[in-house]
Coordinates of C-alpha atoms and ligand atoms in Angstrom, one line a residue:
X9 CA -143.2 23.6 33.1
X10 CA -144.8 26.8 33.6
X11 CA -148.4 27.5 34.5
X12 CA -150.7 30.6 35.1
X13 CA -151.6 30.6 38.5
X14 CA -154.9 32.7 39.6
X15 CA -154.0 32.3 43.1
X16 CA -151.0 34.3 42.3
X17 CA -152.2 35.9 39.0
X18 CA -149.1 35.4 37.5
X19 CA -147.3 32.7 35.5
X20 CA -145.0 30.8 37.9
X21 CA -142.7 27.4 37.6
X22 CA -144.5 24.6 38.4
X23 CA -142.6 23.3 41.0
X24 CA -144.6 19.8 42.3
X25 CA -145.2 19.1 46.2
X26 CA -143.6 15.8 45.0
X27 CA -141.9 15.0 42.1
X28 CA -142.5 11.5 42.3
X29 CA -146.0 11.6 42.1
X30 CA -148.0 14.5 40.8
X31 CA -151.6 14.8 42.4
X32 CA -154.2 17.2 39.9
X33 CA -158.3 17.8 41.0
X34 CA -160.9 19.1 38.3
X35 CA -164.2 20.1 39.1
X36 CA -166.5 17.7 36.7
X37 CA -169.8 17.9 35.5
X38 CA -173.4 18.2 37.2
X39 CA -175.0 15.3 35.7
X40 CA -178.3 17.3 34.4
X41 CA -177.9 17.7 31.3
X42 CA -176.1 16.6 28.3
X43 CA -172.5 18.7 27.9
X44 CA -172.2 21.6 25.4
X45 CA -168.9 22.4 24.0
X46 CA -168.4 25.0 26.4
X47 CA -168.5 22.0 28.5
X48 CA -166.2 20.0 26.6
X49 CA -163.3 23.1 26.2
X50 CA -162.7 22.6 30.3
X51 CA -162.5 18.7 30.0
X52 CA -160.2 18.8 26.7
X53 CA -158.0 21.2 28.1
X54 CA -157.4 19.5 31.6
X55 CA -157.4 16.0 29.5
X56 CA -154.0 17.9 27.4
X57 CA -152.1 18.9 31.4
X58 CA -152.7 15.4 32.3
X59 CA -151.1 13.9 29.3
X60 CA -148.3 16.6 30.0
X61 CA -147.5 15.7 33.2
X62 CA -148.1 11.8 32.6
X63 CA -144.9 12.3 29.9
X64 CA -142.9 14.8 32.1
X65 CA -143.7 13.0 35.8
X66 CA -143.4 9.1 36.9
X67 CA -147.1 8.7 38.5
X68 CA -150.0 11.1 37.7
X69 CA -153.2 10.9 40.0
X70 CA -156.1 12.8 38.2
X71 CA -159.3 13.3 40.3
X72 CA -162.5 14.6 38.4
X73 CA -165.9 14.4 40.1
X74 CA -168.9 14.1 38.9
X75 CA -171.6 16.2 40.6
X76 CA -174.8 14.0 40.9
X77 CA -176.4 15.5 44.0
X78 CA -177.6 19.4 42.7
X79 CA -180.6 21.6 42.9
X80 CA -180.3 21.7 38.9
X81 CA -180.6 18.4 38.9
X82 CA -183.7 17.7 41.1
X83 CA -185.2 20.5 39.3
X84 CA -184.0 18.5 35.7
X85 CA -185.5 15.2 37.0
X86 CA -188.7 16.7 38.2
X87 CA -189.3 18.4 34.3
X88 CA -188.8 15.4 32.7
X89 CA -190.9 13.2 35.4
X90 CA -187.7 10.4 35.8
X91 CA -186.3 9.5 38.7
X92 CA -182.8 11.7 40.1
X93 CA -181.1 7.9 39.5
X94 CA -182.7 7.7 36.1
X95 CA -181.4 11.1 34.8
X96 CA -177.7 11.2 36.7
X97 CA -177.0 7.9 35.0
X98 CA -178.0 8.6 31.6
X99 CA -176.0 12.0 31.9
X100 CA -173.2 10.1 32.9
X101 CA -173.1 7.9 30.6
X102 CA -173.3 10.6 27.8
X103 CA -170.8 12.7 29.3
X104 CA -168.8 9.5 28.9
X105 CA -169.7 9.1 25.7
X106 CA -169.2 12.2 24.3
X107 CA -165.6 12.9 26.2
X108 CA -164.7 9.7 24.6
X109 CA -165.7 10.7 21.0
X110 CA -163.4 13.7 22.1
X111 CA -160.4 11.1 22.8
X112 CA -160.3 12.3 26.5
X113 CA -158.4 10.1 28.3
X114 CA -160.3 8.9 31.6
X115 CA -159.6 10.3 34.9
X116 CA -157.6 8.6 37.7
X117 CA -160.5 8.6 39.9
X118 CA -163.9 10.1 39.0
X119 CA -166.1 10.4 42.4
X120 CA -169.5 10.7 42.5
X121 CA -170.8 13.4 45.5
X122 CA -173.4 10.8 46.6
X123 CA -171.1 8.5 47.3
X124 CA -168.9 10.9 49.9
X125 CA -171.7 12.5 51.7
X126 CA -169.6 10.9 55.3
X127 CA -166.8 12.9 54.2
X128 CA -168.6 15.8 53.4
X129 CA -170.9 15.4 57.1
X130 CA -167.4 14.7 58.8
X131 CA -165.7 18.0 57.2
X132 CA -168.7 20.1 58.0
X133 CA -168.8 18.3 61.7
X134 CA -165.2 20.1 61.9
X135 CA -165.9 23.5 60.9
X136 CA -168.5 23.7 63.2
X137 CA -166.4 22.4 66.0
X138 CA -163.8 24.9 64.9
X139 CA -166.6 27.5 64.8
X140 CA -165.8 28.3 61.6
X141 CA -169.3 27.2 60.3
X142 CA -173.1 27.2 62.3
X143 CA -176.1 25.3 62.1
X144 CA -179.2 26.8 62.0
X145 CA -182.9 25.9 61.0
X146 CA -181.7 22.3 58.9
X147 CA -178.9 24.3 57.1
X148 CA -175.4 24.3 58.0
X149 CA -173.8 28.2 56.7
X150 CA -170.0 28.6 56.6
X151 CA -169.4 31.9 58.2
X152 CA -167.0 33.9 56.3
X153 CA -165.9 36.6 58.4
X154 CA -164.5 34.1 60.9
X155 CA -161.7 33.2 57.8
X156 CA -159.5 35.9 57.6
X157 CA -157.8 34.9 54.1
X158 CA -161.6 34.5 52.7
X159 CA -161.4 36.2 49.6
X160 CA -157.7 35.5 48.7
X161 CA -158.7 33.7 45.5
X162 CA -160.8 36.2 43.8
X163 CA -159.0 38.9 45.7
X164 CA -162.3 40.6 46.7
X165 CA -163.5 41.6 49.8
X166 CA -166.3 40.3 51.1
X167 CA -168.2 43.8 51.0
X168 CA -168.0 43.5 47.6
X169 CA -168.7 39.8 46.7
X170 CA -171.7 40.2 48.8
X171 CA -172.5 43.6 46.4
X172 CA -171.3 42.0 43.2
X173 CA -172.8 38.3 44.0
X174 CA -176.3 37.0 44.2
X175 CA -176.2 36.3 47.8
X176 CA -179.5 34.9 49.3
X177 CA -180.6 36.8 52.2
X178 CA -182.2 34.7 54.5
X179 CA -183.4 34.9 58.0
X180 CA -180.9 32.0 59.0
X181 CA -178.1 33.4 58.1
X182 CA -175.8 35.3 60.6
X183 CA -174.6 37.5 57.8
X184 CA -176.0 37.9 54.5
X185 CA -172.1 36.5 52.9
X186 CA -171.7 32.9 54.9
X187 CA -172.7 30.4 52.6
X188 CA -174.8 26.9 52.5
X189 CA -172.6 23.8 53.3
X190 CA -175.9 21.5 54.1
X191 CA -179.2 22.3 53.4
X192 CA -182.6 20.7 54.2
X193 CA -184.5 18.4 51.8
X194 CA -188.0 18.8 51.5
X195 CA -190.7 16.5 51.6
X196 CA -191.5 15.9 48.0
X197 CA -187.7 15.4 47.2
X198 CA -186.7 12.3 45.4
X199 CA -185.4 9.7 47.8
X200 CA -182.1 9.4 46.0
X201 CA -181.6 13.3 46.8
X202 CA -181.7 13.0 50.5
X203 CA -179.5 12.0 53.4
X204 CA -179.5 11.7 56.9
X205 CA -177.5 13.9 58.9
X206 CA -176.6 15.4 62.6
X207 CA -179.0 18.7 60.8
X208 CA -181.5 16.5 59.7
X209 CA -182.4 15.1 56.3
X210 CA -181.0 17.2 53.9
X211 CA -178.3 17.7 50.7
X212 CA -175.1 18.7 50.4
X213 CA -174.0 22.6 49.0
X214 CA -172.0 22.2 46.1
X215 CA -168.9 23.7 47.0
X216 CA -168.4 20.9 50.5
X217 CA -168.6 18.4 47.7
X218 CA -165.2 19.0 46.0
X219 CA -163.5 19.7 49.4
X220 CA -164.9 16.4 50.5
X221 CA -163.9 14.7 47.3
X222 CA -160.2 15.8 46.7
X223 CA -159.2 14.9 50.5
X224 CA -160.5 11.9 50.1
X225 CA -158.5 10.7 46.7
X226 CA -155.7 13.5 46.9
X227 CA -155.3 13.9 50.8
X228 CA -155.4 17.9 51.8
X229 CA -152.9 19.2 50.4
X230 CA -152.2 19.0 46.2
X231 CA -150.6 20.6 43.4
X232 CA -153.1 21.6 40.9
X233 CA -156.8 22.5 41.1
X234 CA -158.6 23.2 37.9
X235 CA -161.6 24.7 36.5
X236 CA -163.5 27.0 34.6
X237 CA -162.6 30.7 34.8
X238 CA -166.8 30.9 35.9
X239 CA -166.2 28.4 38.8
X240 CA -163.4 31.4 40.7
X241 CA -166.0 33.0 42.6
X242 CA -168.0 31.5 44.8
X243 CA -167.3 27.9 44.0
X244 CA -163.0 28.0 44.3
X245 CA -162.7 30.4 46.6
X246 CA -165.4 28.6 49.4
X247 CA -163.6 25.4 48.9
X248 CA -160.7 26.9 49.8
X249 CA -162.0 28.4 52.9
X250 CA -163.8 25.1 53.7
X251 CA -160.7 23.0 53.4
X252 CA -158.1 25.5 55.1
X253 CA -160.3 26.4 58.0
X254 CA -161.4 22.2 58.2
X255 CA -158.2 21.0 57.6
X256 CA -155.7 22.8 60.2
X257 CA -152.5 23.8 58.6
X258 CA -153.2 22.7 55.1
X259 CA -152.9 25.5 51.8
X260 CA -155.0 22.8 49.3
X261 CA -154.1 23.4 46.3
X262 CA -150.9 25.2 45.2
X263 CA -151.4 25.9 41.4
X264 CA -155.2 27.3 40.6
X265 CA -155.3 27.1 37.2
X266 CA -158.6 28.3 35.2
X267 CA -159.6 27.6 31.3
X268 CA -161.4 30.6 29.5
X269 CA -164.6 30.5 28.2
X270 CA -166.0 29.3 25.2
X271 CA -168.0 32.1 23.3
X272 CA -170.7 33.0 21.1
X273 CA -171.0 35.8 19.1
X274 CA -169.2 37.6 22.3
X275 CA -171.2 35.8 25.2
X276 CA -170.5 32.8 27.4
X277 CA -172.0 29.8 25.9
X278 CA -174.2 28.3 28.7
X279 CA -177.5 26.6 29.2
X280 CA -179.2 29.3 30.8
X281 CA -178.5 31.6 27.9
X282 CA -179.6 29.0 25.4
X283 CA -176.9 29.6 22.7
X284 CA -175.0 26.3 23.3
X285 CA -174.6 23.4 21.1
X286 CA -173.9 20.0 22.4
X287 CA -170.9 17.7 21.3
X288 CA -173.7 15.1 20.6
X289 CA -175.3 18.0 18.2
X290 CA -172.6 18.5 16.0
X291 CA -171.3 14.2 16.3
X292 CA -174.4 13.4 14.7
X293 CA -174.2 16.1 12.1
X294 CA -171.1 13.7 10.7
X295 CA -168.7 16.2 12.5
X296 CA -165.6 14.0 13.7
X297 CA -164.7 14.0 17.4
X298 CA -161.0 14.7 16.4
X299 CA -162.0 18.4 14.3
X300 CA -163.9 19.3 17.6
X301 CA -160.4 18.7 19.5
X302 CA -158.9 20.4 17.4
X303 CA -161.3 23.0 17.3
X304 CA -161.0 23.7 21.4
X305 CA -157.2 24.0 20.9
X306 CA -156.5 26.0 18.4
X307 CA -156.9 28.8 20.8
X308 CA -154.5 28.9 24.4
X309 CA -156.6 27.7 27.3
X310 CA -156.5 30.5 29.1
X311 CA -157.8 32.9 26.5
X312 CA -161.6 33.7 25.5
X313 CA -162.9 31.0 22.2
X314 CA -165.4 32.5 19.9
X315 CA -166.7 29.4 18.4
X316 CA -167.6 29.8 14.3
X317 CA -168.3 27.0 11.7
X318 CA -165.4 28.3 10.3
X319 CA -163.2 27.1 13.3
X320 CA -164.5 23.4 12.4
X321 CA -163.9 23.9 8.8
X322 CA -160.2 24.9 9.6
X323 CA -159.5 22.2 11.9
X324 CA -160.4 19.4 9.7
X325 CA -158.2 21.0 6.7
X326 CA -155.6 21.1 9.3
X327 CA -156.1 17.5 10.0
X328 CA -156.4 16.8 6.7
X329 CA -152.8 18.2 6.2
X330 CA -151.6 16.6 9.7
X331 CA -152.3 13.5 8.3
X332 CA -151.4 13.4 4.8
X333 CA -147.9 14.1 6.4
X334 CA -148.2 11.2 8.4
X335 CA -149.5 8.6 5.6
X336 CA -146.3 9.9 3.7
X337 CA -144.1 8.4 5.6
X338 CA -146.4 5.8 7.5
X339 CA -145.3 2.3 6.0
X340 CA -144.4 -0.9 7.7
X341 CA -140.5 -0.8 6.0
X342 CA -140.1 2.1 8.2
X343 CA -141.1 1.1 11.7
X344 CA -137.1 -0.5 12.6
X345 CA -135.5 2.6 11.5
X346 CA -137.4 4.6 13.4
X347 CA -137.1 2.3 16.1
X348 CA -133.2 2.4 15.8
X349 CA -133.2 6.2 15.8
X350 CA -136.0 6.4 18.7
X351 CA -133.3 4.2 20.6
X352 CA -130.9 7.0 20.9
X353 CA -130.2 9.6 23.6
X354 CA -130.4 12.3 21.3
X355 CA -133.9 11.1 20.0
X356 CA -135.6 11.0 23.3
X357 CA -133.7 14.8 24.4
X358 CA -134.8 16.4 20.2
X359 CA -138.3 14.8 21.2
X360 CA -138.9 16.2 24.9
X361 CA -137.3 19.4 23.8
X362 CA -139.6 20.0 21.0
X363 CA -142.7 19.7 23.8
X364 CA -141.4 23.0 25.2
X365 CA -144.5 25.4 23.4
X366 CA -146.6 22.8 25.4
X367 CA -144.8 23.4 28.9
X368 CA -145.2 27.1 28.5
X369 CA -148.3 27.5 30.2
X370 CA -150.1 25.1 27.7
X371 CA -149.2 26.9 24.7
X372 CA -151.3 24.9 22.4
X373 CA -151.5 27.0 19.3
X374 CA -147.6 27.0 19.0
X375 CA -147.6 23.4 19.5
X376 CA -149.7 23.1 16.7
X377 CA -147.4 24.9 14.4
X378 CA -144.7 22.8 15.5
X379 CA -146.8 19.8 14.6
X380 CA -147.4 21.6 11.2
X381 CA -143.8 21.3 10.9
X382 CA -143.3 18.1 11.2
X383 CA -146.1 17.0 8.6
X384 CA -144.3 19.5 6.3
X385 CA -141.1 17.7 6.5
X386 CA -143.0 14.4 5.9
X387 CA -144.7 15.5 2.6
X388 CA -142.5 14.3 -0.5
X389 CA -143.2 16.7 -2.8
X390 CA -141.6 20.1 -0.4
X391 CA -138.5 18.0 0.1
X392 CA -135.4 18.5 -2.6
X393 CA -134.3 15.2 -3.6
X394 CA -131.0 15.6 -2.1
X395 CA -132.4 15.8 0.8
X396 CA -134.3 12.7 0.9
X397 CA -130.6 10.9 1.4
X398 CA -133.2 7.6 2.4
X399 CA -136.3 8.1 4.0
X400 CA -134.7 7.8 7.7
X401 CA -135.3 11.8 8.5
X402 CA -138.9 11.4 6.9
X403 CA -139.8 8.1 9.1
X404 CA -137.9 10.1 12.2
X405 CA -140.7 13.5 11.3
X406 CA -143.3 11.0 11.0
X407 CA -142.7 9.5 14.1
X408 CA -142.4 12.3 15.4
X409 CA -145.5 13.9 14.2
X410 CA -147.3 10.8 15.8
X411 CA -145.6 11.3 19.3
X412 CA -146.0 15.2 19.3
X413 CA -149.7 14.9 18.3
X414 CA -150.4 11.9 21.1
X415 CA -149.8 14.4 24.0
X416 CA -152.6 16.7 22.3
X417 CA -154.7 13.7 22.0
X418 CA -154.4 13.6 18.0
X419 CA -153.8 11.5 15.2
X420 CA -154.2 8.7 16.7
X421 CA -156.0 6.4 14.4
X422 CA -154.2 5.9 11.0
X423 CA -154.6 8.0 8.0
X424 CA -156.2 5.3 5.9
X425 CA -159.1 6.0 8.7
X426 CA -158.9 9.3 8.8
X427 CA -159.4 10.0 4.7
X428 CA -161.3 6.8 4.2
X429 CA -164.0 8.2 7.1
X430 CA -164.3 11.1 4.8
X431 CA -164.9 9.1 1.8
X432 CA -161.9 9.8 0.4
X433 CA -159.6 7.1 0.4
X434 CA -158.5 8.0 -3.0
X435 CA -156.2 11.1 -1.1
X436 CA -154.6 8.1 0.8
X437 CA -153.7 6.4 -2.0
X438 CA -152.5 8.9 -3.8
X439 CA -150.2 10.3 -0.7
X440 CA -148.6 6.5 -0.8
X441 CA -147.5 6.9 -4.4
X442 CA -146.5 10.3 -4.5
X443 CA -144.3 8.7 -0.9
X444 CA -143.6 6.1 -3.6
X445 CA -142.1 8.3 -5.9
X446 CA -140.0 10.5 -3.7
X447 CA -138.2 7.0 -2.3
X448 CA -137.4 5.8 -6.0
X449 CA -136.2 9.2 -6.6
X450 CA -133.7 9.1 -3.6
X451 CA -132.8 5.2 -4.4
X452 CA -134.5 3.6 -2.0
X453 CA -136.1 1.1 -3.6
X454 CA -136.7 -1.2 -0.7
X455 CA -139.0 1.2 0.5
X456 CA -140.5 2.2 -3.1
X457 CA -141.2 -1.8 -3.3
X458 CA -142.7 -1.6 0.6
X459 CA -145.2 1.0 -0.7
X460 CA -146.3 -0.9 -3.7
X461 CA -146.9 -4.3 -1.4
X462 CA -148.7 -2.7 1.1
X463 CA -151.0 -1.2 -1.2
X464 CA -151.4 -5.0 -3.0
X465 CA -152.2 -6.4 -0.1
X466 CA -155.4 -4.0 0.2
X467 CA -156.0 -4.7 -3.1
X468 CA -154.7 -1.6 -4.8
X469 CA -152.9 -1.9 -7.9
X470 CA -150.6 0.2 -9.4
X471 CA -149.4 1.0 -13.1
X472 CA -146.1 2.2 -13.7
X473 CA -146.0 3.7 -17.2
X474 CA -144.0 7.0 -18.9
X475 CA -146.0 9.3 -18.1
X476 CA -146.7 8.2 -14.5
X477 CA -148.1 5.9 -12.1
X478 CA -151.8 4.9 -12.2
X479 CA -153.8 3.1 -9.8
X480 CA -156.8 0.7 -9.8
X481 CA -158.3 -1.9 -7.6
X482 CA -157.6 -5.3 -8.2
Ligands
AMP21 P1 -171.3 23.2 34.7 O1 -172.0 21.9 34.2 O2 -172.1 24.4 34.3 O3 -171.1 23.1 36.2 O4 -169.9 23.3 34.0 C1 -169.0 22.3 34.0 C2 -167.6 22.8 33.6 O5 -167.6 23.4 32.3 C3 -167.1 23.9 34.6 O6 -165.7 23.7 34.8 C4 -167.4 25.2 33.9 O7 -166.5 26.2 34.3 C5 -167.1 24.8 32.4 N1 -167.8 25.6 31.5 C6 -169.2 25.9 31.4 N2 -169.5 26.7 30.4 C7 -168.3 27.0 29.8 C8 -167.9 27.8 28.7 N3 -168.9 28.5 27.9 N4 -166.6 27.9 28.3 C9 -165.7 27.2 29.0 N5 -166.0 26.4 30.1 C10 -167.3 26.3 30.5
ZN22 ZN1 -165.6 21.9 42.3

């Protein structure tokens, strides 16, 4: 596998710190707010490397966080007059939710910051003992200049982040770069919001949090760290100085990799900017889960997404198309032979092999194409008869098609779903006769016969006559 490394900038072979068991931290959500699909492009995209790795590796741990101790969030809680408990749990449970409507797999582990804060006090207790980090008026600032690779992420020096950055000057800070690791509460914060510590009663900073959190699921040292391309500067490159400078000896993470953003009309979609649309917005507008999926990966990961009705509209003809190969070929009659031919070497080698696109830096548009193939060589009417020598090479493409598309997290329900959720069953049916057909055309009339049964036994009848086959519902 190959992967675009920003530590690096360049696209290296991803060779694992151990092959047996593959260890992969994502920066999650801050529970505040309900996730737009600029949101959701970062989750689908890490949710495609884990399935990756999960086929390619024999143990996969996955570690996202989820961010429920925040200044946005106190801020959120106090607008809407609910508790910080109340609004980081209903968040939760829609970023849940809605990652699921997106058939994202779950994480490994998901952490919540509130429930590491020793972790976080113990790696900040080191950096101060190392003196790589100072306490001063109920904050605790990491001090920058005392880290002499800070910067080796975003390959800036720190003249110029502090130039190019919004850096708070403030009287407690030796130097107007070091950055918050713990900061003090204030009296009218919500109790859930504040914890006692050596500083006083305070919070967290938001970059100590994922330090804190991937040591304690991943250990300090691990092969990929992902995020959004936004999250490079400050948030990345202080958790690497936090856990290189707390942790002697350890690099963290070896592969950095970042997903691009999602665009609107040429600007990042964000919350701030007010041009996002949730994944809830466009689920209860009757859009499926599956088109958005789609949606986020028609474009490579790594590359901007300008997001456009249009974009919807083609992914749900291309899984219209995805599927209608896969009901071609998709009857019971089928499953042994497949079986049979899934049982060889050369199965399992043509199978792998044809995951390549999807090894090459997560080259999801070409694995796309690829699935296109395989639909085409499903659907009975672009085969030549000759070719159809028995449905075997059909029921092999179909299986296939289903195997391919499970690593992207697609086409998993069956077909009869997919069209019938549209309304439009009648597709369905008519993809089984026209599969019908093409088998009595190449002699195979056990599966011809298979066809008609299956139909029957969902109460679909159909009429053989010399001009065709009609169907109706008995
Ligand atoms: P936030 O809730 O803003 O901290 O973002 C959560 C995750 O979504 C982070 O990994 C961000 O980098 C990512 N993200 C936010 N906005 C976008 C966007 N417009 N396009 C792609 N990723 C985004
Ligand atoms: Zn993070």
């Amino acid at each position: 596998m190959r992967l675009s490394n920003s530590l690096t900038r360049t696209t290296e072979e991803f060779v694992p710190l151990d092959p047996a068991h593959i260890k992969m931290y994502v920066c999650g959500p801050t529970v505040y707010a309900r996730p737009h699909i600029g949101n959701a492009r970062s989750v689908v995209v890490y949710d495609v490397l884990y399935r990756l790795l999960s086929h390619d590796f024999p143990k996969v741990t996955f570690v996202r966080n989820i961010t429920d101790v925040d200044d946005k969030i106190n801020a959120a809680a106090v607008e809407r007059g609910i508790t910080i408990q109340a609004l980081t749990s209903e968040v939760t449970q829609q970023f849940h939710d809605d990652m699921g409507a997106l058939n994202c797999l779950k994480p490994t582990v998901e952490p919540r910051a509130t429930e590491h804060i020793a972790q976080m006090i113990a790696l900040i207790e080191r950096l101060i003992a190392g003196g790589f980090a100072y306490a001063a008026e109920g904050h605790v600032l990491f001090r920058v200049q005392k880290d002499p690779n800070y910067g080796q992420l975003s390959r800036r020096s720190v003249k110029d982040m502090i130039a190019g950055a919004r850096v708070e000057v403030a009287p407690y800070k030796e130097y107007a770069g070091d950055f918050v690791l713990w900061k003090p509460a204030s009296e009218k914060d919500d109790a859930s919001s504040k914890f006692d510590s050596p500083w006083g009663i305070g919070r967290p900073g938001w970059h100590i949090e994922c330090s804190a959190m991937s040591d304690a699921h991943l250990g300090t040292d691990f092969d990929i760290h992902g995020g959004g391309a936004d999250l490079m500067f400050p948030h990345h490159e202080n958790e690497i100085a936090q856990s290189t400078c707390g942790n002697a000896g350890s690099h963290y993470a070896k592969y950095w990799v970042h997903n691009g953003f999602l665009t609107v009309e040429g600007e990042k979609m964000s919350k701030s900017l007010g041009n996002f649309i949730t994944v809830h917005d466009l689920l209860s507008k009757g859009v499926k889960g599956e088109v958005i999926r789609l949606a986020l990966l028609k474009t490579k990961y790594n590359e901007p997404l300008n997001w456009t009705d249009k974009l919807l509209h083609d992914a749900e003809k291309e899984l219209d198309y995805l599927y209608r190969g896969l009901a071609a070929a998709e009857v019971e009659a089928g499953r042994s032979k497949i079986e049979k031919a899934m049982g060889s070497q050369e199965f399992n080698q043509f199978f792998s092999d044809t995951l390549e696109p999807l090894r090459d830096d997560l080259n999801t548009p070409a694995m796309l194409a690829s699935l296109r193939q395989q639909a085409q060589a499903c659907l009975p009417e672009l085969i030549a008869p000759d070719e159809l020598a028995g449905s075997r090479d059909r029921d092999v493409h179909c299986f296939m098609l289903k195997q391919l598309a499970s690593v992207l997290g697609l086409l998993q329900q069956s077909p009869e779903a997919w069209f019938q959720g549209e309304g439009e069953d009648t597709l369905w049916i008519d993809v089984q006769i026209e599969a019908r057909n093409a088998a009595k055309k190449a002699r195979d009339f056990g599966q011809a016969d298979a066809i008609r049964d299956m139909l029957k036994a969902k109460g679909i009848i159909l009429e053989d006559s010399a001009t065709g086959t009609t169907w109706r519902r008995g």
